[in-house]
Amino acid sequence: MVSNQPRGMGRGGRGFLTDEEKANRPKITRALLRRIGSYLRPYWKQMTLVLLSILLSSIFGLLPSILTGRIIDEGLIGQNLDALIWLIVVLLGVILGSSLIGVLESYLNTWIAQHITFDMRNSLYRHLQSMSYRFFTTNKQGDIITRMTSDISSVQQIIANTLTRILSNSITLIVAIVAMYQKNWILATIGIIILPLFTLPTKKVGKTRWTLTREAQDCRDEINGILNETLSVSGQMLVKLFCKEDQEYRRYESFNQRLIRLNIRESMAGRWFRVVLQTFSSIGPMLIYLVGGILMIRYDSDLTVGDVTVLVALLGKMYQPVNSLLNIQVDWIRSMALFTRLFDYFDMPVEIKNAPDAIIPKKAAGRIEFDHVHFSYELSRPILKDVSFTLDSGKSIAIVGPSGSGKSTIINLIPRLYDVIEGSVRFDGIDVRQLDLGFLRDQVGVVTQDTYLFNGSIRDNLLYAKPNATQNELVDACRKANIHDFIASQPEGYDSLVGNRGLKLSGGEKQRISIARVLLKDPAVLIFDEATSSLDSISENMIQEAIDPLITSRTSILIAHRLSTVLAADEILVVKEGQIVERGVHDDLLASGGLYTELYETQFRRALDSTNEG
Ligand code: ATP
């Protein structure tokens, strides 16, 4: 049994939709269609060509049936050899022509589908890049990747297959009906009368398949999530250290099993109905032979054997598109659901964006002001409460406080990873929300605890901050960050590869490289989130040596976990439960005997002792 039920699944299953699924069923509105159309519109010329080729190939597809009638009547029954040869040559030409048109059609289809998805993929990627940091902390990475990859690939399928199938089947159907009526209206009507019999079962099948499709998609999302979480570097570390391999395997296997069941059920849905359909479709020709025969034998109609053969052949050609069009309903709903889902992503508002008249100052001094700032990640839970402080240009502030007190949150507000709820954060006297985002982020350099290096060489990682930096600039920054000697000692020097997420390097080395990277950016304000404990005292000292001169030479905010960093700062802010509860310099704070003293006793002094021992 599958124990883990992914969200959105369950009860529904066979044939009827749960409330949630009903709610999620796409509403096919004019606006939705218009929006899909807007992606197709730039390619209207190519689409017209596709339409023409579909029209031609539908006509060419029916011509052999009509020619067969003439071959029978004129060639075989009429015993006219010249006409027979001529008709066979034409038939050959028609078949060849229809194949060539088919090639053109599929080339155009692929071309259009590729171009449309190219546009869509690019604009979605750009949109996702503009999403706020909050979006990435809240949404599952697996979901985001699925939207970008398999969802967009499915759009390609829809355009290349579903849309053309709808068009070509509709055209074939119309052409077949017209051709049948031209031959004989009575037989044509008989053939068409039994058409509604097809629609009865198909609707039901469509519903079942729709439910199954949604369940399978949820299941695939869940599987992607598991893969993303457990096959990532940090995920694997967690799995290995907690010996969760078997548990994760079982979780993966159970979803996988659920997926195959759903896939099998989906592909089997409606097989029984199809048996019924096949029976219906063989009743048609029987009726035509019967009524045709009666007309010819009893009523002396001018119908020929060829005509009856043509009508039966056309009927066969007509049922196939009807069948296909009815089955397409599921593909159609699925496609619309896909577009709806993608458009939902496109419609997610950009939370943090440039103000319409964003200011780009000529120079940056780097003065930071928090003015009665209130902030919360989720509305119900206030994180920062009335935080006010000023950091003058060239000065430094150390923020200390217990874990979870809101230190990282304070610094996240400066480069606008989040916006304040109340109050304001100002940079050089201007509210950060009015500043040009690019300018602001250029002026603020952040070294986080959890340093991210991408898989490439040390040089690539450094150049990310300043693509045109010279070798001298790189060396200079690395010397300041106290990492040059280490890099130089590597066999490949600056071209050494750092491994996935920089894992070939130690925590301290990574952090020093990321300090060098920020130095290359040369920001007006440096924010440094000091690593809590992961480093040994030698690494700590090396980082300390790197950052001490930086603190004194430029405006900086440090989340401090070590006494030496605290002592190097011009002012200390003590944060507790999102509020600044004490502020001042070390000696005064220590003398006052408050939270700072407590932190000093428990955290800084111990760190100091261990450093001295080291
Ligand atoms: P530490 O020293 O452990 O890094 P901190 O003082 O930097 O802690 P913050 O990271 O600012 O603390 O977190 C403050 C509070 O906000 C915590 O209670 C945390 O649970 C919450 N929080 C942090 N990030 C988010 C987020 N993205 N969404 C919701 N809540 C969050």
XYZ file of C-alpha atoms and ligand atoms in Angstrom:
645
model
C 0.000 0.000 0.000
C 1.080 3.497 -0.615
C 1.278 5.248 2.667
C 2.325 8.728 1.691
C -0.435 10.554 -0.103
C 0.710 13.550 -2.047
C -1.310 16.703 -1.725
C -4.329 17.056 -3.945
C -4.741 13.324 -4.311
C -6.861 10.702 -2.732
C -10.546 9.956 -2.767
C -11.245 11.100 -6.340
C -9.912 8.270 -8.452
C -12.366 6.759 -10.851
C -14.536 9.009 -12.859
C -15.620 11.727 -10.523
C -13.742 14.808 -9.520
C -13.058 15.818 -5.950
C -14.047 19.312 -4.930
C -10.459 20.397 -5.088
C -10.014 18.953 -8.545
C -13.209 20.541 -9.736
C -11.918 23.817 -8.445
C -8.656 23.237 -10.276
C -10.260 22.308 -13.542
C -9.263 25.081 -15.915
C -11.921 27.541 -16.878
C -11.602 27.876 -20.590
C -12.381 31.518 -20.988
C -12.028 33.792 -23.911
C -9.233 35.584 -22.052
C -7.307 32.341 -21.688
C -7.645 31.530 -25.364
C -6.715 35.053 -26.305
C -3.650 34.799 -24.137
C -2.585 31.542 -25.758
C -3.248 33.236 -29.081
C -0.868 36.019 -28.146
C 1.955 33.493 -28.159
C 0.906 32.174 -31.543
C 0.300 35.548 -33.147
C 3.917 36.404 -34.013
C 3.985 33.263 -36.138
C 0.763 33.837 -38.037
C 2.460 33.631 -41.433
C 3.926 30.225 -40.694
C 0.628 29.163 -39.151
C -1.232 30.161 -42.297
C 1.147 27.958 -44.255
C 0.468 25.100 -41.831
C -3.241 25.630 -42.262
C -2.871 25.549 -46.031
C -0.787 22.420 -45.920
C -3.293 20.767 -43.597
C -6.073 21.688 -45.984
C -4.138 20.327 -48.923
C -3.144 17.151 -47.157
C -6.737 16.549 -46.024
C -7.940 16.855 -49.598
C -5.050 14.756 -50.868
C -5.838 12.231 -48.149
C -9.385 11.770 -49.453
C -8.540 11.772 -53.147
C -7.318 8.142 -53.218
C -10.728 6.975 -51.961
C -12.514 8.986 -54.659
C -10.062 7.843 -57.332
C -10.618 4.237 -56.298
C -14.297 4.658 -57.195
C -13.369 5.853 -60.676
C -10.822 3.071 -61.058
C -13.591 0.557 -60.316
C -16.292 2.206 -62.438
C -14.305 3.517 -65.427
C -11.271 1.241 -65.448
C -12.401 -2.135 -64.192
C -16.159 -2.295 -64.835
C -15.891 0.003 -67.907
C -12.888 -2.079 -69.106
C -11.002 1.026 -70.262
C -7.264 0.305 -70.006
C -6.126 3.838 -70.907
C -8.336 5.348 -68.221
C -7.163 2.686 -65.756
C -3.464 3.443 -66.335
C -4.058 7.187 -66.275
C -6.035 6.964 -62.993
C -3.358 4.786 -61.394
C -0.658 7.315 -62.374
C -2.758 10.126 -60.870
C -3.280 8.035 -57.732
C 0.458 7.554 -57.420
C 1.014 11.295 -57.892
C -1.601 12.082 -55.240
C -0.020 9.721 -52.716
C 3.435 11.162 -53.399
C 2.124 14.735 -53.194
C 0.358 14.027 -49.937
C 3.562 12.636 -48.404
C 5.539 15.684 -49.484
C 2.942 18.009 -47.988
C 3.132 15.929 -44.816
C 6.867 16.585 -44.618
C 6.363 20.323 -45.081
C 3.608 20.320 -42.488
C 5.640 18.573 -39.832
C 8.643 20.816 -40.489
C 6.500 23.923 -40.066
C 4.823 22.493 -37.004
C 8.071 21.704 -35.292
C 9.499 25.065 -36.246
C 6.548 26.985 -34.823
C 6.339 24.864 -31.666
C 10.056 25.268 -31.026
C 9.921 29.017 -31.505
C 6.868 29.499 -29.322
C 8.341 27.461 -26.485
C 11.634 29.284 -26.933
C 9.802 32.575 -26.333
C 7.822 31.144 -23.463
C 10.802 29.543 -21.761
C 12.801 32.754 -21.951
C 10.054 34.951 -20.621
C 9.243 32.521 -17.808
C 12.899 32.339 -16.827
C 13.113 36.111 -16.831
C 9.954 36.327 -14.770
C 11.246 33.784 -12.258
C 14.487 35.740 -11.976
C 12.430 38.771 -11.036
C 10.541 36.912 -8.321
C 11.371 37.860 -4.798
C 13.588 35.879 -2.504
C 10.421 34.954 -0.606
C 9.151 33.071 -3.644
C 12.214 30.831 -3.626
C 12.110 30.227 0.109
C 8.423 29.302 -0.025
C 8.056 27.292 -3.234
C 9.402 23.840 -3.794
C 12.401 23.816 -6.061
C 11.017 20.705 -7.766
C 7.810 22.520 -8.736
C 9.707 25.461 -10.145
C 11.977 23.206 -12.189
C 8.981 21.189 -13.452
C 7.302 24.365 -14.674
C 10.474 25.394 -16.480
C 11.226 22.015 -18.007
C 8.509 19.426 -18.498
C 5.558 21.832 -18.517
C 7.100 23.930 -21.241
C 8.064 20.818 -23.193
C 4.445 19.742 -23.008
C 3.409 23.075 -24.485
C 5.623 22.185 -27.404
C 3.763 18.894 -27.756
C 0.430 20.675 -27.630
C 1.319 23.098 -30.359
C 3.008 20.525 -32.556
C 0.408 17.779 -32.032
C -2.835 18.703 -30.307
C -3.532 21.902 -32.218
C -2.644 20.393 -35.585
C -4.633 17.293 -34.779
C -7.665 19.422 -34.050
C -7.208 21.408 -37.244
C -6.412 18.555 -39.571
C -9.159 16.331 -38.208
C -11.763 19.078 -38.460
C -10.764 19.850 -42.011
C -10.673 16.170 -43.020
C -14.098 15.707 -41.473
C -15.619 18.631 -43.330
C -14.022 17.637 -46.631
C -15.206 14.033 -46.164
C -18.782 15.103 -45.418
C -18.874 17.413 -48.441
C -17.455 14.671 -50.671
C -20.018 12.160 -49.357
C -22.957 14.484 -49.956
C -21.713 15.080 -53.470
C -21.870 11.368 -54.136
C -25.230 10.572 -52.577
C -27.178 12.483 -49.965
C -29.155 9.524 -48.646
C -26.106 7.368 -47.952
C -24.186 10.363 -46.603
C -26.985 11.124 -44.134
C -27.122 7.501 -42.993
C -23.374 7.564 -42.369
C -23.627 10.759 -40.342
C -26.730 9.807 -38.344
C -24.868 7.279 -36.260
C -22.152 9.789 -35.331
C -23.769 10.921 -32.036
C -23.385 7.380 -30.735
C -19.690 8.161 -30.412
C -20.104 11.113 -28.137
C -21.894 9.264 -25.353
C -19.037 7.194 -23.951
C -16.306 9.635 -24.834
C -17.401 12.280 -22.391
C -17.195 9.867 -19.500
C -13.792 8.614 -20.570
C -12.590 12.186 -20.827
C -13.541 12.869 -17.223
C -11.792 9.809 -15.877
C -8.660 10.500 -17.813
C -8.649 14.085 -16.642
C -8.718 13.024 -12.990
C -6.003 10.475 -13.548
C -3.844 12.974 -15.393
C -3.999 15.430 -12.550
C -3.166 12.770 -10.000
C -0.241 11.615 -12.094
C 1.028 15.174 -12.431
C 0.877 15.715 -8.661
C 2.711 12.460 -8.214
C 5.399 13.521 -10.681
C 5.799 16.848 -8.845
C 6.219 14.934 -5.624
C 8.835 12.653 -7.203
C 10.728 15.649 -8.566
C 10.636 17.148 -5.096
C 12.082 14.005 -3.561
C 14.814 13.849 -6.192
C 15.671 17.481 -5.703
C 15.784 17.183 -1.968
C 17.563 13.878 -1.589
C 19.949 13.987 -4.533
C 21.231 17.465 -3.731
C 24.528 17.808 -1.965
C 23.148 19.016 1.346
C 20.223 16.608 1.114
C 22.571 13.678 0.606
C 24.637 14.721 3.578
C 21.518 14.693 5.735
C 20.358 11.361 4.314
C 23.740 9.753 4.863
C 24.312 11.103 8.333
C 20.874 10.049 9.525
C 21.054 6.715 7.675
C 17.824 7.488 5.867
C 18.765 5.783 2.584
C 16.225 2.999 3.029
C 13.472 5.284 4.227
C 14.019 7.681 1.326
C 14.170 4.750 -1.071
C 10.856 3.462 0.222
C 9.296 6.913 -0.058
C 10.601 7.243 -3.607
C 9.495 3.736 -4.496
C 5.994 4.245 -3.141
C 5.447 7.353 -5.262
C 6.989 5.628 -8.219
C 4.633 2.725 -7.750
C 1.690 5.040 -7.450
C 2.806 6.710 -10.664
C 2.950 3.480 -12.656
C -0.501 2.496 -11.409
C -1.845 5.877 -12.440
C -0.091 5.707 -15.789
C -1.467 2.249 -16.507
C -4.962 3.279 -15.436
C -4.696 6.392 -17.552
C -3.668 4.529 -20.655
C -6.318 1.869 -20.064
C -9.084 4.375 -19.344
C -11.712 4.024 -21.994
C -10.408 0.861 -23.634
C -13.809 -0.785 -23.147
C -15.556 2.185 -24.613
C -13.278 1.945 -27.569
C -14.466 -1.603 -28.198
C -18.006 -0.237 -28.346
C -16.849 2.549 -30.644
C -15.234 0.064 -32.998
C -18.466 -1.846 -33.215
C -20.343 1.343 -34.023
C -17.848 2.233 -36.685
C -18.308 -1.095 -38.423
C -22.094 -0.692 -38.436
C -21.738 2.336 -40.773
C -20.286 0.511 -43.815
C -22.803 -2.311 -43.352
C -25.669 0.171 -43.495
C -24.233 1.844 -46.590
C -23.823 -1.476 -48.405
C -27.336 -2.431 -47.437
C -29.094 0.838 -48.304
C -26.863 1.361 -51.372
C -27.712 -2.150 -52.528
C -31.452 -1.576 -51.970
C -31.262 1.722 -53.900
C -29.417 0.083 -56.795
C -31.411 -3.173 -56.901
C -34.935 -2.081 -55.974
C -35.103 1.572 -56.929
C -32.904 1.542 -59.986
C -30.802 4.379 -58.646
C -27.926 5.641 -60.784
C -25.530 4.789 -57.973
C -22.525 2.789 -59.188
C -20.479 0.092 -57.469
C -17.644 2.610 -57.431
C -19.871 5.194 -55.680
C -20.796 2.772 -52.919
C -17.123 1.778 -52.494
C -16.127 5.455 -52.350
C -18.829 6.201 -49.773
C -17.710 3.335 -47.551
C -14.092 4.473 -47.871
C -15.048 8.083 -47.091
C -17.060 6.944 -44.113
C -13.963 5.181 -42.791
C -12.012 8.380 -43.342
C -14.680 10.341 -41.497
C -14.938 8.168 -38.395
C -11.256 8.342 -37.753
C -11.175 12.159 -37.302
C -14.415 12.038 -35.288
C -12.845 9.507 -32.980
C -9.702 11.501 -32.753
C -11.559 14.775 -32.128
C -13.591 13.199 -29.346
C -10.483 11.784 -27.709
C -8.768 15.092 -28.076
C -11.081 16.493 -25.422
C -8.796 15.100 -22.753
C -5.697 16.444 -24.438
C -7.471 19.736 -24.815
C -8.385 19.999 -21.132
C -4.936 18.837 -20.188
C -3.394 21.443 -22.457
C -5.576 24.171 -21.045
C -4.671 23.095 -17.525
C -1.039 23.286 -18.485
C -1.387 26.748 -19.957
C -3.376 27.857 -16.917
C -0.657 26.578 -14.631
C 2.060 28.308 -16.616
C 0.082 31.528 -16.779
C -0.443 31.327 -13.006
C 3.304 31.433 -12.736
C 3.543 34.316 -15.163
C 0.875 36.159 -13.188
C 2.552 35.894 -9.849
C 3.159 39.475 -8.933
C 6.721 40.673 -8.742
C 6.943 41.563 -5.088
C 10.181 43.491 -5.100
C 10.586 45.690 -8.115
C 11.933 49.009 -9.192
C 9.792 52.024 -8.396
C 8.550 53.694 -11.601
C 10.737 56.728 -10.956
C 13.587 54.887 -9.274
C 16.465 57.080 -8.224
C 20.031 56.361 -9.321
C 22.305 58.585 -7.257
C 25.620 59.638 -8.790
C 27.661 58.592 -5.781
C 27.154 56.330 -2.828
C 28.402 57.193 0.632
C 26.878 54.127 2.242
C 24.897 55.573 5.143
C 22.261 53.156 6.407
C 19.275 54.118 8.496
C 16.558 51.930 9.969
C 13.616 54.104 10.919
C 11.018 52.380 13.146
C 11.136 49.244 11.015
C 8.535 46.528 11.475
C 8.749 43.326 9.533
C 7.240 39.862 9.357
C 7.646 36.978 6.934
C 4.100 35.823 7.556
C 1.569 38.419 8.555
C 0.552 36.644 11.713
C 4.012 36.544 13.225
C 5.913 39.806 13.690
C 9.674 39.297 13.468
C 11.155 42.796 13.710
C 9.507 45.302 16.004
C 10.330 48.971 15.839
C 13.967 48.634 14.875
C 15.801 51.954 14.529
C 19.494 52.628 14.136
C 21.858 54.644 11.986
C 25.098 53.491 10.466
C 27.201 56.401 9.289
C 29.403 56.154 6.270
C 32.755 54.562 7.112
C 31.523 53.230 10.455
C 30.704 49.702 11.487
C 27.985 48.067 13.511
C 28.029 44.623 15.073
C 24.680 42.947 15.613
C 24.603 40.352 18.349
C 21.764 38.379 19.850
C 20.456 34.900 20.497
C 19.686 32.578 17.597
C 16.416 33.415 15.865
C 16.320 36.927 17.289
C 16.154 38.499 13.827
C 19.751 39.414 13.000
C 19.753 37.974 9.463
C 16.321 39.461 8.917
C 17.671 42.941 9.632
C 20.389 42.621 7.015
C 18.029 41.030 4.468
C 16.087 44.275 4.404
C 19.061 46.362 3.270
C 19.504 44.932 -0.265
C 15.694 44.546 -0.402
C 15.505 40.772 -0.318
C 12.313 41.657 1.530
C 10.514 44.961 2.028
C 9.558 46.389 5.379
C 5.956 46.230 6.539
C 6.145 49.533 8.361
C 8.795 52.197 8.784
C 11.642 52.533 6.351
C 15.157 51.497 5.549
C 17.154 54.321 4.027
C 20.353 54.318 2.035
C 22.101 57.689 1.976
C 18.874 59.237 3.169
C 16.701 57.696 0.418
C 14.154 54.969 1.154
C 15.532 51.802 -0.442
C 12.160 51.249 -2.115
C 12.735 54.420 -4.125
C 16.259 53.555 -5.160
C 17.084 51.739 -8.347
C 17.335 48.077 -7.345
C 20.430 47.474 -9.459
C 22.151 50.490 -7.925
C 21.214 49.458 -4.390
C 22.403 45.886 -4.782
C 25.613 47.074 -6.420
C 26.302 49.154 -3.350
C 25.662 46.390 -0.862
C 28.024 43.435 -0.650
C 26.880 40.488 1.417
C 28.967 37.603 2.678
C 26.581 35.017 4.030
C 27.213 32.193 6.455
C 26.198 29.681 3.875
C 28.550 30.618 1.091
C 27.465 29.660 -2.386
C 30.090 28.959 -5.011
C 28.960 27.500 -8.310
C 30.665 24.581 -9.968
C 33.539 26.089 -11.925
C 37.025 27.426 -11.282
C 37.956 29.813 -8.493
C 38.540 32.418 -11.192
C 35.024 31.947 -12.633
C 33.544 32.387 -9.191
C 35.499 35.556 -8.573
C 34.728 37.015 -11.988
C 31.014 36.644 -11.257
C 31.338 39.821 -9.225
C 33.324 41.709 -11.838
C 33.556 40.041 -15.238
C 36.263 42.343 -16.556
C 38.558 42.193 -13.523
C 42.251 41.851 -14.342
C 44.457 39.170 -12.838
C 46.034 41.857 -10.630
C 42.657 42.855 -9.291
C 41.833 39.217 -8.555
C 45.110 38.724 -6.723
C 44.671 41.973 -4.838
C 41.166 41.026 -3.654
C 42.325 37.543 -2.707
C 45.253 38.908 -0.750
C 42.919 41.177 1.183
C 40.635 38.219 1.813
C 43.636 36.214 2.996
C 43.096 33.474 0.444
C 45.677 34.249 -2.256
C 48.418 32.079 -0.743
C 46.078 29.133 -0.566
C 44.978 29.572 -4.180
C 48.564 30.005 -5.343
C 49.528 26.769 -3.598
C 47.004 24.791 -5.621
C 48.408 22.993 -8.678
C 45.932 24.755 -10.934
C 46.060 28.066 -9.067
C 43.145 30.328 -9.910
C 41.891 27.753 -12.381
C 41.323 25.092 -9.714
C 37.818 23.737 -9.782
C 35.763 24.279 -6.643
C 33.427 21.302 -7.109
C 29.671 21.182 -6.747
C 28.623 24.193 -4.613
C 32.295 24.648 -3.752
C 32.419 21.441 -1.779
C 36.018 20.706 -2.690
C 36.968 23.600 -0.439
C 36.792 23.929 3.315
C 34.176 26.176 4.901
C 36.834 28.748 5.768
C 38.329 28.732 2.267
C 34.930 29.140 0.739
C 34.102 32.021 2.994
C 37.377 33.765 2.227
C 36.809 33.320 -1.511
C 33.389 34.820 -1.084
C 34.939 37.745 0.801
C 37.324 38.241 -2.137
C 34.339 38.075 -4.479
C 32.558 40.809 -2.570
C 35.715 42.911 -2.487
C 35.921 42.737 -6.264
C 32.413 44.100 -6.373
C 33.700 46.969 -4.248
C 30.416 47.873 -2.560
C 29.855 50.965 -0.441
C 28.456 48.832 2.383
C 29.752 45.463 3.434
C 27.485 43.054 5.242
C 29.077 40.103 6.839
C 27.190 37.264 8.432
C 29.855 35.638 10.488
C 29.873 31.850 10.512
C 28.746 30.640 13.914
C 30.959 27.747 14.682
C 31.824 25.623 11.725
C 35.378 26.891 11.445
C 38.465 25.898 13.409
C 40.422 28.583 15.156
C 43.100 28.812 12.448
C 40.468 29.384 9.766
C 38.714 31.814 12.048
C 41.911 33.745 12.529
C 42.507 33.879 8.817
C 39.023 35.222 8.251
C 39.456 37.599 11.123
C 42.660 38.911 9.598
C 40.805 39.376 6.353
C 37.836 41.217 7.735
C 39.386 43.352 10.469
C 40.954 45.836 8.034
C 37.725 45.811 6.010
C 35.611 46.740 8.976
C 37.771 49.732 9.702
C 38.071 50.836 6.091
C 34.452 50.773 4.945
C 30.890 50.974 6.116
C 30.002 47.577 7.443
C 27.390 45.636 9.336
C 28.419 42.411 10.931
C 26.383 39.709 12.488
C 28.983 38.876 15.059
C 29.554 35.650 16.860
C 33.077 36.358 18.036
C 34.362 38.853 20.496
C 37.120 40.188 18.242
C 34.545 41.139 15.599
C 32.364 42.768 18.219
C 35.284 44.702 19.584
C 36.322 45.953 16.152
C 32.908 47.524 15.531
C 32.069 51.130 16.325
C 28.711 50.272 17.808
C 27.067 47.110 19.061
C 23.352 46.420 18.696
C 21.939 43.719 20.918
C 18.834 42.153 19.396
C 16.294 40.074 21.232
C 13.027 38.806 19.805
C 13.166 41.289 16.952
C 13.901 44.344 19.048
C 17.061 46.240 19.774
C 17.273 45.914 23.531
C 20.718 47.372 24.130
C 23.193 49.427 22.137
C 26.587 50.965 22.728
C 30.222 49.982 23.001
C 31.620 46.872 24.613
C 32.720 48.292 27.933
C 29.501 50.211 28.594
C 27.333 47.269 27.627
C 29.325 44.924 29.780
C 29.078 47.290 32.709
C 25.289 47.503 32.394
C 24.946 43.782 33.093
C 22.133 43.093 30.619
C 21.677 40.604 27.772
C 25.035 41.582 26.303
C 26.796 40.523 29.482
C 24.963 37.245 29.329
C 25.981 36.726 25.692
C 29.516 37.704 26.569
C 29.681 35.128 29.319
C 28.065 32.317 27.352
C 29.181 32.916 23.798
C 31.978 35.363 23.248
C 34.174 34.504 26.153
C 33.993 30.837 25.473
C 34.858 31.460 21.818
C 37.696 33.661 22.973
C 38.985 30.982 25.317
C 38.882 28.325 22.647
C 40.687 30.620 20.204
C 43.397 31.244 22.759
C 43.720 27.532 23.362
C 43.890 26.949 19.582
P 20.686 32.899 13.673
O 21.681 33.569 14.556
O 20.315 31.551 14.196
O 21.062 32.904 12.237
P 18.923 35.188 13.382
O 18.952 36.065 14.557
O 19.714 35.595 12.208
O 19.288 33.706 13.821
P 16.654 35.246 11.618
O 17.215 34.337 10.592
O 16.614 36.676 11.309
O 17.399 35.011 13.024
O 15.186 34.724 11.936
C 14.318 35.418 12.788
C 12.996 34.657 12.833
O 12.386 34.694 11.569
C 13.165 33.204 13.211
O 12.200 32.913 14.172
C 12.872 32.443 11.927
O 12.166 31.283 12.225
C 12.022 33.405 11.141
N 12.327 33.284 9.699
C 13.532 33.423 9.112
N 13.447 33.297 7.780
C 12.149 33.073 7.496
C 11.409 32.865 6.283
N 11.985 32.873 5.085
N 10.085 32.654 6.384
C 9.466 32.649 7.589
N 10.104 32.842 8.754
C 11.422 33.052 8.730
